[in-house]
Amino acid sequence: MLNGKTILITGGTGSFGKKFTKIVLDKYPDIQKIIIFSRDEYKQFVMQNMPEFQLHKDKLRFFLGDVRDKERLMRAFENVDIVIHAAALKQVPACEYNPFEAVKTNVIGAQNIINAAIDCGVKKVVALSTDKACAPINLYGATKLCSDKLFIAGNSYTGFKDTKFAVVRYGNVAGSRGSVIPFFQKLVAEGAKELPVTDIRMTRFWLKLEQAVEMVLEALKSMKGGELYVKKIPSMKITDLAKAIAPNLPIKEVGIRPGEKIHEQMITKEDARNTIELEDYYIILPQIFPEKIQIMYPNAKFVENDFEYHSGNNDQWLTIEQMRDLI
């Protein structure tokens, strides 16, 4: 599927980018090249010298740039077949305090990716989304929802070009820097006497980085243009997560933070009428001409009209032992 192709990853020095690069290089030895597009030269230097990439270093290219800079994207996208858009400002408090910066990166950046991909003849673009984009209650989620809408609508702007856009949405990744797991582990290492939990009712989706990569590869394989993929993944109570990391420490409820939800939401009831279900994932079809994509998934069925998918009503749950294995 990817042999002979050139892939560019925006935000490629992040947790997802590094894992995606490693898996793709191992799985597709005849890939043309992978371009790591990001704005931090030190992170590029570190990634370039990581032992796991030395065997395939002739396949890697590093391109400094920012998704806010369309001219730089135009240069970077030349002769690129596939773009994986992972770059974003992702910290909820930082986006709340710096809203204009979040919009420039997450919204204007998405627009730049779409225009550059179409103009440069990129074949497929997969943008990474987040549960916070579903019924957002904070600025980060709102910018990512806007980004998702832009990428889906991008399929209507291609004209005679054959560029296709799709979005992949998932929850907390166990191996990423942004999850609560490293925070808890740091507290334990520093000798904390208790673990702070914002609300004991809280639940979260969890998946491994490898699963996130597999979902993007599945999207690249099956996408027709306009899909928003939601992977079926297990949930866990935040209190059980704390017990998995530090079973002997008491839990202290400290109060929910601004912009935080009790349960992570992936699909709302309002999206249900445009959502089809397959064995391992759901697809939210575009609101404009959804039937054009639905007929391309003959094995799929529509979910019930009152269906919603969040971490509190999930039918898959991680045990404490399974979470320890995941960590």
Coordinates of C-alpha atoms in Angstrom, one line a residue:
M1 CA 0.0 0.0 0.0
L2 CA 2.8 2.5 0.9
N3 CA 5.7 1.0 -1.0
G4 CA 7.1 3.5 -3.5
K5 CA 5.2 6.4 -1.8
T6 CA 6.5 9.6 -0.2
I7 CA 4.9 10.4 3.1
L8 CA 5.1 13.7 5.0
I9 CA 4.1 14.0 8.7
T10 CA 3.4 17.4 10.1
G11 CA 4.4 17.5 13.8
G12 CA 6.5 14.4 13.0
T13 CA 8.8 14.6 16.0
G14 CA 5.9 14.0 18.4
S15 CA 5.0 10.7 20.0
F16 CA 2.7 9.7 17.2
G17 CA 5.1 10.8 14.5
K18 CA 8.0 8.8 15.8
K19 CA 5.9 5.6 16.3
F20 CA 4.3 6.0 12.9
T21 CA 7.7 6.4 11.2
K22 CA 9.1 3.4 13.0
I23 CA 6.2 1.1 12.1
V24 CA 6.0 2.2 8.5
L25 CA 9.7 1.9 7.9
D26 CA 9.7 -1.6 9.3
K27 CA 6.5 -2.7 7.5
Y28 CA 7.1 -1.1 4.1
P29 CA 10.9 -1.4 3.3
D30 CA 10.4 -0.2 -0.2
I31 CA 8.8 3.1 0.8
Q32 CA 10.3 6.0 -1.1
K33 CA 10.8 8.3 1.9
I34 CA 9.3 9.8 5.0
I35 CA 9.5 13.6 5.5
I36 CA 9.4 14.9 9.1
F37 CA 7.9 18.4 9.0
S38 CA 8.1 20.3 12.3
R39 CA 9.3 23.6 13.7
D40 CA 11.8 22.4 16.4
E41 CA 15.3 21.8 15.1
Y42 CA 16.4 20.2 18.3
K43 CA 13.6 17.6 18.3
Q44 CA 14.5 16.8 14.7
F45 CA 18.2 16.4 15.7
V46 CA 17.2 14.0 18.5
M47 CA 14.9 12.0 16.3
Q48 CA 17.4 11.8 13.5
N49 CA 19.9 10.2 15.9
M50 CA 17.6 7.7 17.6
P51 CA 19.0 4.2 17.3
E52 CA 15.7 2.7 15.9
F53 CA 15.9 4.9 12.8
Q54 CA 19.6 4.3 11.9
L55 CA 18.8 1.2 9.7
H56 CA 16.5 3.3 7.5
K57 CA 18.0 6.7 7.8
D58 CA 18.4 7.0 4.0
K59 CA 14.6 7.0 3.8
L60 CA 14.2 9.9 6.3
R61 CA 14.2 13.6 5.5
F62 CA 13.8 16.4 8.0
F63 CA 12.1 19.6 7.0
L64 CA 11.9 22.7 9.3
G65 CA 8.7 24.6 8.9
D66 CA 5.4 25.7 10.5
V67 CA 1.9 24.8 9.3
R68 CA 1.1 28.5 9.7
D69 CA 3.4 29.2 6.7
K70 CA 1.6 28.1 3.5
E71 CA 4.6 29.0 1.3
R72 CA 6.8 26.6 3.3
L73 CA 4.1 23.9 3.1
M74 CA 4.0 24.4 -0.7
R75 CA 7.7 23.7 -0.9
A76 CA 7.5 20.7 1.5
F77 CA 4.6 19.1 -0.3
E78 CA 6.3 18.9 -3.7
N79 CA 6.1 15.3 -5.0
V80 CA 4.5 14.1 -1.8
D81 CA 1.9 11.3 -2.1
I82 CA 0.5 11.2 1.4
V83 CA 0.3 13.7 4.3
I84 CA -0.4 12.8 7.9
H85 CA -1.3 15.9 9.8
A86 CA -0.4 15.5 13.4
A87 CA 0.8 19.1 14.2
A88 CA -1.3 21.0 16.7
L89 CA -1.3 23.1 19.8
K90 CA -2.8 20.5 22.2
Q91 CA -2.5 21.7 25.8
V92 CA -5.9 22.8 27.0
P93 CA -4.7 25.5 29.5
A94 CA -2.2 26.9 27.0
C95 CA -4.9 27.2 24.3
E96 CA -7.2 28.9 26.7
Y97 CA -4.6 31.4 27.7
N98 CA -3.3 31.9 24.1
P99 CA -6.4 31.6 22.0
F100 CA -5.1 33.5 18.9
E101 CA -2.1 31.2 18.7
A102 CA -4.3 28.1 18.9
V103 CA -6.5 29.4 16.1
K104 CA -3.4 30.2 13.9
T105 CA -2.0 26.7 14.3
N106 CA -5.0 24.5 14.6
V107 CA -7.4 26.3 12.2
I108 CA -5.4 28.4 9.8
G109 CA -2.8 25.7 9.8
A110 CA -5.5 23.2 8.7
Q111 CA -6.6 25.5 5.9
N112 CA -3.0 25.9 4.7
I113 CA -2.5 22.1 4.7
I114 CA -5.7 21.6 2.6
N115 CA -4.8 24.3 0.1
A116 CA -1.2 23.2 -0.3
A117 CA -2.2 19.5 -0.6
I118 CA -4.6 20.3 -3.4
D119 CA -2.3 22.7 -5.2
C120 CA 0.7 20.2 -5.0
G121 CA -1.4 17.2 -6.1
V122 CA -1.1 15.2 -2.8
K123 CA -3.2 12.1 -3.2
K124 CA -4.3 11.5 0.4
V125 CA -4.4 13.5 3.6
V126 CA -5.3 12.1 7.0
A127 CA -5.7 14.6 9.9
L128 CA -5.5 13.5 13.5
S129 CA -8.4 14.6 15.7
T130 CA -9.2 14.3 19.4
D131 CA -12.2 13.4 21.6
K132 CA -12.2 17.0 22.7
A133 CA -13.4 18.0 19.2
C134 CA -16.6 16.2 19.9
A135 CA -19.1 18.7 21.5
P136 CA -16.2 20.9 22.6
I137 CA -16.3 22.8 25.9
N138 CA -12.8 24.4 25.6
L139 CA -11.0 26.3 23.0
Y140 CA -8.6 23.5 22.1
G141 CA -11.6 21.3 21.3
A142 CA -13.3 24.0 19.4
T143 CA -10.3 24.6 17.2
K144 CA -10.0 20.9 16.5
L145 CA -13.7 20.6 15.6
C146 CA -13.2 23.5 13.2
S147 CA -10.1 21.7 11.8
D148 CA -12.1 18.4 11.4
K149 CA -14.8 20.3 9.5
L150 CA -12.3 22.0 7.2
F151 CA -10.7 18.7 6.3
I152 CA -14.0 17.0 5.6
A153 CA -15.1 20.0 3.5
G154 CA -11.8 20.0 1.7
N155 CA -13.1 17.2 -0.5
S156 CA -15.5 19.6 -2.0
Y157 CA -12.7 22.0 -3.0
T158 CA -10.5 19.6 -5.0
G159 CA -12.2 20.2 -8.4
F160 CA -10.5 18.1 -11.0
K161 CA -7.7 17.1 -8.6
D162 CA -7.9 13.7 -7.0
T163 CA -6.8 14.7 -3.5
K164 CA -8.8 13.0 -0.7
F165 CA -9.1 14.1 2.9
A166 CA -10.2 12.1 6.0
V167 CA -10.0 12.5 9.7
V168 CA -9.1 9.9 12.5
R169 CA -10.4 10.6 16.0
Y170 CA -9.3 8.8 19.2
G171 CA -8.8 9.4 22.9
N172 CA -5.9 9.1 25.3
V173 CA -2.7 7.5 24.1
A174 CA -0.9 5.6 26.8
G175 CA 2.6 6.3 25.3
S176 CA 2.1 10.0 24.6
R177 CA 3.5 13.0 26.6
G178 CA 0.1 14.5 27.1
S179 CA -1.6 11.7 29.0
V180 CA -2.0 11.7 32.8
I181 CA 0.1 8.5 33.1
P182 CA 3.5 10.3 33.1
F183 CA 2.1 12.9 35.5
F184 CA 1.1 10.1 38.0
Q185 CA 4.4 8.3 37.5
K186 CA 6.3 11.5 38.2
L187 CA 4.4 12.0 41.5
V188 CA 5.1 8.5 42.5
A189 CA 8.8 8.8 41.7
E190 CA 9.0 12.0 43.8
G191 CA 7.5 10.3 46.8
A192 CA 3.9 11.6 46.7
K193 CA 1.7 10.5 49.6
E194 CA -1.5 10.6 47.5
L195 CA -2.6 10.9 43.8
P196 CA -4.8 13.8 42.8
V197 CA -7.9 13.0 40.8
T198 CA -10.1 15.8 39.6
D199 CA -13.4 13.8 39.8
I200 CA -13.7 10.2 41.0
R201 CA -16.6 9.6 38.4
M202 CA -14.3 10.4 35.5
T203 CA -13.7 7.8 32.8
R204 CA -11.3 7.9 29.8
F205 CA -10.7 6.0 26.6
W206 CA -7.2 4.4 26.3
L207 CA -5.2 3.0 23.5
K208 CA -1.6 2.2 22.6
L209 CA 0.4 4.3 20.2
E210 CA 0.6 1.3 17.9
Q211 CA -3.2 1.2 17.8
A212 CA -3.3 4.9 16.8
V213 CA -0.9 4.2 14.0
E214 CA -2.9 1.1 12.9
M215 CA -6.1 3.3 12.7
V216 CA -4.3 5.8 10.4
L217 CA -3.0 3.0 8.2
E218 CA -6.5 1.6 8.0
A219 CA -7.9 5.0 7.0
L220 CA -5.2 5.3 4.3
K221 CA -6.2 1.9 3.0
S222 CA -10.0 2.4 2.9
M223 CA -10.7 6.1 2.7
K224 CA -12.8 7.4 -0.2
G225 CA -12.6 11.1 1.0
G226 CA -14.8 12.7 3.7
E227 CA -14.8 10.1 6.4
L228 CA -14.2 10.7 10.1
Y229 CA -13.0 7.5 11.6
V230 CA -13.6 6.7 15.3
K231 CA -11.8 3.6 16.6
K232 CA -13.5 1.3 19.1
I233 CA -11.2 1.3 22.1
P234 CA -11.7 0.4 25.8
S235 CA -12.4 2.8 28.7
M236 CA -11.1 2.9 32.2
K237 CA -12.1 4.7 35.4
I238 CA -9.5 7.3 36.4
T239 CA -9.5 5.9 39.9
D240 CA -8.6 2.4 38.5
L241 CA -5.8 4.1 36.5
A242 CA -4.4 5.6 39.7
K243 CA -4.6 2.1 41.4
A244 CA -2.8 0.6 38.4
I245 CA 0.1 3.0 38.8
A246 CA 0.2 3.3 42.6
P247 CA -2.0 0.7 44.3
N248 CA -1.0 1.7 47.8
L249 CA -1.5 5.4 47.5
P250 CA -4.8 7.0 48.6
I251 CA -6.7 9.1 46.0
K252 CA -7.5 12.7 46.7
E253 CA -10.4 14.4 44.7
V254 CA -9.3 17.9 43.8
G255 CA -12.2 19.2 41.7
I256 CA -12.7 19.2 37.9
R257 CA -10.6 21.6 35.9
P258 CA -12.0 24.2 33.5
G259 CA -12.7 22.7 30.1
E260 CA -12.6 19.1 31.5
K261 CA -15.4 16.5 31.0
I262 CA -16.5 13.6 33.2
H263 CA -16.6 11.3 30.2
E264 CA -14.7 11.5 26.9
Q265 CA -17.1 11.8 24.0
M266 CA -16.4 10.5 20.5
I267 CA -19.7 10.5 18.7
T268 CA -22.7 12.7 19.7
K269 CA -26.4 11.8 19.3
E270 CA -26.5 14.5 16.6
D271 CA -23.8 12.7 14.6
A272 CA -25.6 9.4 15.0
R273 CA -27.8 9.8 11.9
N274 CA -24.6 10.0 9.8
T275 CA -22.7 7.3 11.5
I276 CA -22.1 3.8 10.2
E277 CA -20.5 0.9 12.2
L278 CA -17.9 -1.6 11.1
E279 CA -16.3 -4.3 13.1
D280 CA -13.5 -2.3 14.6
Y281 CA -14.5 1.3 14.2
Y282 CA -17.3 3.8 13.4
I283 CA -17.3 6.3 10.5
I284 CA -19.1 9.6 10.7
L285 CA -20.1 10.4 7.2
P286 CA -20.0 14.0 5.9
Q287 CA -23.2 15.9 6.2
I288 CA -23.0 16.8 2.5
F289 CA -23.7 13.9 0.2
P290 CA -23.1 11.1 2.8
E291 CA -24.7 8.5 0.6
K292 CA -21.7 8.8 -1.9
I293 CA -19.4 7.4 0.8
Q294 CA -21.9 5.0 2.5
I295 CA -22.4 2.9 -0.7
M296 CA -18.6 2.3 -0.7
Y297 CA -18.9 0.5 2.7
P298 CA -21.4 -2.3 1.8
N299 CA -20.7 -4.2 5.1
A300 CA -21.5 -1.2 7.3
K301 CA -24.8 -0.5 9.0
F302 CA -26.2 2.8 10.5
V303 CA -26.2 3.1 14.2
E304 CA -29.4 3.8 16.2
N305 CA -30.7 7.3 16.0
D306 CA -30.1 7.9 19.8
F307 CA -26.7 6.4 19.7
E308 CA -23.8 8.2 21.3
Y309 CA -20.3 6.9 22.1
H310 CA -18.4 8.1 25.1
S311 CA -16.1 6.6 27.7
G312 CA -18.9 6.2 30.3
N313 CA -21.3 4.1 28.1
N314 CA -18.6 1.9 26.5
D315 CA -19.0 -1.9 26.4
Q316 CA -15.2 -2.4 26.6
W317 CA -13.4 -1.8 29.9
L318 CA -9.8 -2.2 30.9
T319 CA -8.9 -4.0 34.1
I320 CA -6.2 -2.7 36.4
E321 CA -3.9 -5.5 35.3
Q322 CA -4.5 -4.7 31.6
M323 CA -3.6 -1.1 32.2
R324 CA -0.4 -2.1 33.8
D325 CA 0.4 -4.2 30.7
L326 CA -0.5 -1.2 28.5
I327 CA 1.8 1.1 30.5

